[in-house]
GROMACS .gro file of C-alpha atoms in nm:
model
  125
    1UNK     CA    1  10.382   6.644  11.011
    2UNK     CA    2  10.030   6.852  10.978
    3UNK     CA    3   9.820   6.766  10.708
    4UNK     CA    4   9.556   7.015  10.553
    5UNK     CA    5   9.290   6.852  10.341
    6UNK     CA    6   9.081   7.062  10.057
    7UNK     CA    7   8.868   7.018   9.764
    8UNK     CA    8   8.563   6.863   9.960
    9UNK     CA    9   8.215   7.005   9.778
   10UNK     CA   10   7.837   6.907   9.621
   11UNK     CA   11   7.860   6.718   9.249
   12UNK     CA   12   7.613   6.533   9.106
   13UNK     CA   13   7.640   6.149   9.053
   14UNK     CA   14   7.866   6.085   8.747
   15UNK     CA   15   8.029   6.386   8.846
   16UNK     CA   16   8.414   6.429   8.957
   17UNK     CA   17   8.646   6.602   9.254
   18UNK     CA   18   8.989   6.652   9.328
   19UNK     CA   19   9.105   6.658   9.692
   20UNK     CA   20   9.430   6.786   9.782
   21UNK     CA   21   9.609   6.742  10.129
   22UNK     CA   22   9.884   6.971  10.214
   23UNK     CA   23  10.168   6.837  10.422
   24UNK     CA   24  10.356   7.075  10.646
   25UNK     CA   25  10.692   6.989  10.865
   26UNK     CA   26  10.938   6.678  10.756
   27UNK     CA   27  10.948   6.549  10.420
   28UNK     CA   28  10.631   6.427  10.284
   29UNK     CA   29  10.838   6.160  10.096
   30UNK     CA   30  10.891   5.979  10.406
   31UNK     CA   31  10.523   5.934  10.483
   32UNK     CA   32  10.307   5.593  10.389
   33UNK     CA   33  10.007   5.846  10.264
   34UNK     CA   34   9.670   5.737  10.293
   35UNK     CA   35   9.273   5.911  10.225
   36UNK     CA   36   8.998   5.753  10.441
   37UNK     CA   37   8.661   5.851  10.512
   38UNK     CA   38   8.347   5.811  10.717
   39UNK     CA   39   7.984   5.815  10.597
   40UNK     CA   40   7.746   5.925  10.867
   41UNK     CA   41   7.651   5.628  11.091
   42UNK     CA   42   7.944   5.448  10.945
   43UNK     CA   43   8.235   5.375  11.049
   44UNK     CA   44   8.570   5.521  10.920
   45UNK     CA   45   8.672   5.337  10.578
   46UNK     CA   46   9.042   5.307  10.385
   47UNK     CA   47   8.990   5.502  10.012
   48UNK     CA   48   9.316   5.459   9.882
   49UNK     CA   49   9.693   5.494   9.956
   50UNK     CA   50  10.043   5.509   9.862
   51UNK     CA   51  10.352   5.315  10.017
   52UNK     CA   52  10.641   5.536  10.100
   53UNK     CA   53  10.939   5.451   9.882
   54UNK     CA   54  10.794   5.236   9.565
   55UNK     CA   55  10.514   5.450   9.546
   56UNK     CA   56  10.290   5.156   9.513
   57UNK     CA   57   9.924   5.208   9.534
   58UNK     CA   58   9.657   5.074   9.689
   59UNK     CA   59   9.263   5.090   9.655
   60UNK     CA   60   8.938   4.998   9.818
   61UNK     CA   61   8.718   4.765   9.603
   62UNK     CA   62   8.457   5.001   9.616
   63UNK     CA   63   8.641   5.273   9.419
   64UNK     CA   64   8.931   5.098   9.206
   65UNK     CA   65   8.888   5.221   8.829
   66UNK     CA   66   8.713   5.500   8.947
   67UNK     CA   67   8.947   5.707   9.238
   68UNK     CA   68   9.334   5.793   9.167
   69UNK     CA   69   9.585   5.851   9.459
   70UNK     CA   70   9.843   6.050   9.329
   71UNK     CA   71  10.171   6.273   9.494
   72UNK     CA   72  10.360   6.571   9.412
   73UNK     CA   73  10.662   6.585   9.630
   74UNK     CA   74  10.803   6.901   9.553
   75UNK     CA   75  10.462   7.005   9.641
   76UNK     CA   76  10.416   6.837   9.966
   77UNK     CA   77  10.083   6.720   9.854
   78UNK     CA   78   9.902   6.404   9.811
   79UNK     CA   79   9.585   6.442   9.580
   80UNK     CA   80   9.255   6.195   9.539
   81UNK     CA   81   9.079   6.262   9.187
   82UNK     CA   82   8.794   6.096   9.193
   83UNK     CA   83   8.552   6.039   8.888
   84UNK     CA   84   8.259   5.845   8.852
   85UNK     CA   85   8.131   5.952   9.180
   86UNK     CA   86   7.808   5.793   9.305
   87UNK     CA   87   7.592   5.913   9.560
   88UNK     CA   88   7.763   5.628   9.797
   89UNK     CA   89   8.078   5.817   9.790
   90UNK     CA   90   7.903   6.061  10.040
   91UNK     CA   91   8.148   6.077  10.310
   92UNK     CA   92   8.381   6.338  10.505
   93UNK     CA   93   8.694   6.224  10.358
   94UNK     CA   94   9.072   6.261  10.563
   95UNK     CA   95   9.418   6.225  10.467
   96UNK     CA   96   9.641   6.032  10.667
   97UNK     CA   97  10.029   5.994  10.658
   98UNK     CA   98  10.267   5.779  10.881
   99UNK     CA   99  10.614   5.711  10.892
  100UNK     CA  100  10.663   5.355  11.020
  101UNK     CA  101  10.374   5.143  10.979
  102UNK     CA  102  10.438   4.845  10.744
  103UNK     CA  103  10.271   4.711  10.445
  104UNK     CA  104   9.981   4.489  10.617
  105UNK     CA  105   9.897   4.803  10.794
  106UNK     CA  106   9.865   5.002  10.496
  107UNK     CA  107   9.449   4.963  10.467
  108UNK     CA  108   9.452   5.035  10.880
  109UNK     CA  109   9.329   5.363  10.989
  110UNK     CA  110   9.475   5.274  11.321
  111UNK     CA  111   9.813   5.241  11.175
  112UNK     CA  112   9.826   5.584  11.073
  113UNK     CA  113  10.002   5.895  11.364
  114UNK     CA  114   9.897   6.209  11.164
  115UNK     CA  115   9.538   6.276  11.010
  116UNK     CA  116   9.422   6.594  10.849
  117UNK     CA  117   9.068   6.791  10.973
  118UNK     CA  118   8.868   6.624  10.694
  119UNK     CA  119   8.674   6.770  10.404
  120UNK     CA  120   8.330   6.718  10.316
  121UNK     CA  121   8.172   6.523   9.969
  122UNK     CA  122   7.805   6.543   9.908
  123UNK     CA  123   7.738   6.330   9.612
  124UNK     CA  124   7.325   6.417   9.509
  125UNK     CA  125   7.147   6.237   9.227
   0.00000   0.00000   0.00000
């Protein structure tokens, strides 16, 4: 699968985003879906994803009531909407997608096979 990440751009703090990530090849359904991202000097972080199948989600502390992981399957897409956003949010953000990894893994960027290019969030104050 190739994955195509959007939506990246400047807000201000208490501002919101949307970031999309287009899936291209099998069925996105069959993907555990995933966004991550990497502040600079930081290493790469798990955001938020969803398990294949129950469509359960998962957060990071650090944005839980405030980020929402969401699918459209017709669409191929897997979206982040993400409100609230504080100038630690500052990251390049990537979407992630694997097939077989199981449901310890799901927080492991290791885990995933297939990562988008990434897409840029400034958050100023």
């Amino acid at each position: 699968v190739q994955l195509q990440a959007s939506g990246g751009g400047s807000v201000q703090a208490g501002g919101s985003l949307r970031l999309s990530c287009a899936a291209s090849g099998r069925a996105f359904s069959l993907y555990n879906k995933a966004w991550f991202r990497q502040a600079p000097g930081k290493e790469r972080e798990f955001v938020a994803a969803i398990r294949r199948g129950s469509g359960h989600l998962y957060y990071a502390d650090s944005v839980k009531d405030r980020f929402t992981i969401s699918r459209d399957s017709g669409k191929n897409t897997v979206y982040l909407q993400m409100n609230s956003l504080k100038v630690e949010d500052t990251a390049v953000y990537y979407c992630a997608a694997d097939e077989t990894l199981i449901l310890s893994q799901i927080r492991v960027g290791s885990a995933y096979d297939y990562w988008g290019q990434g897409t840029l969030v400034t958050v100023s104050s």
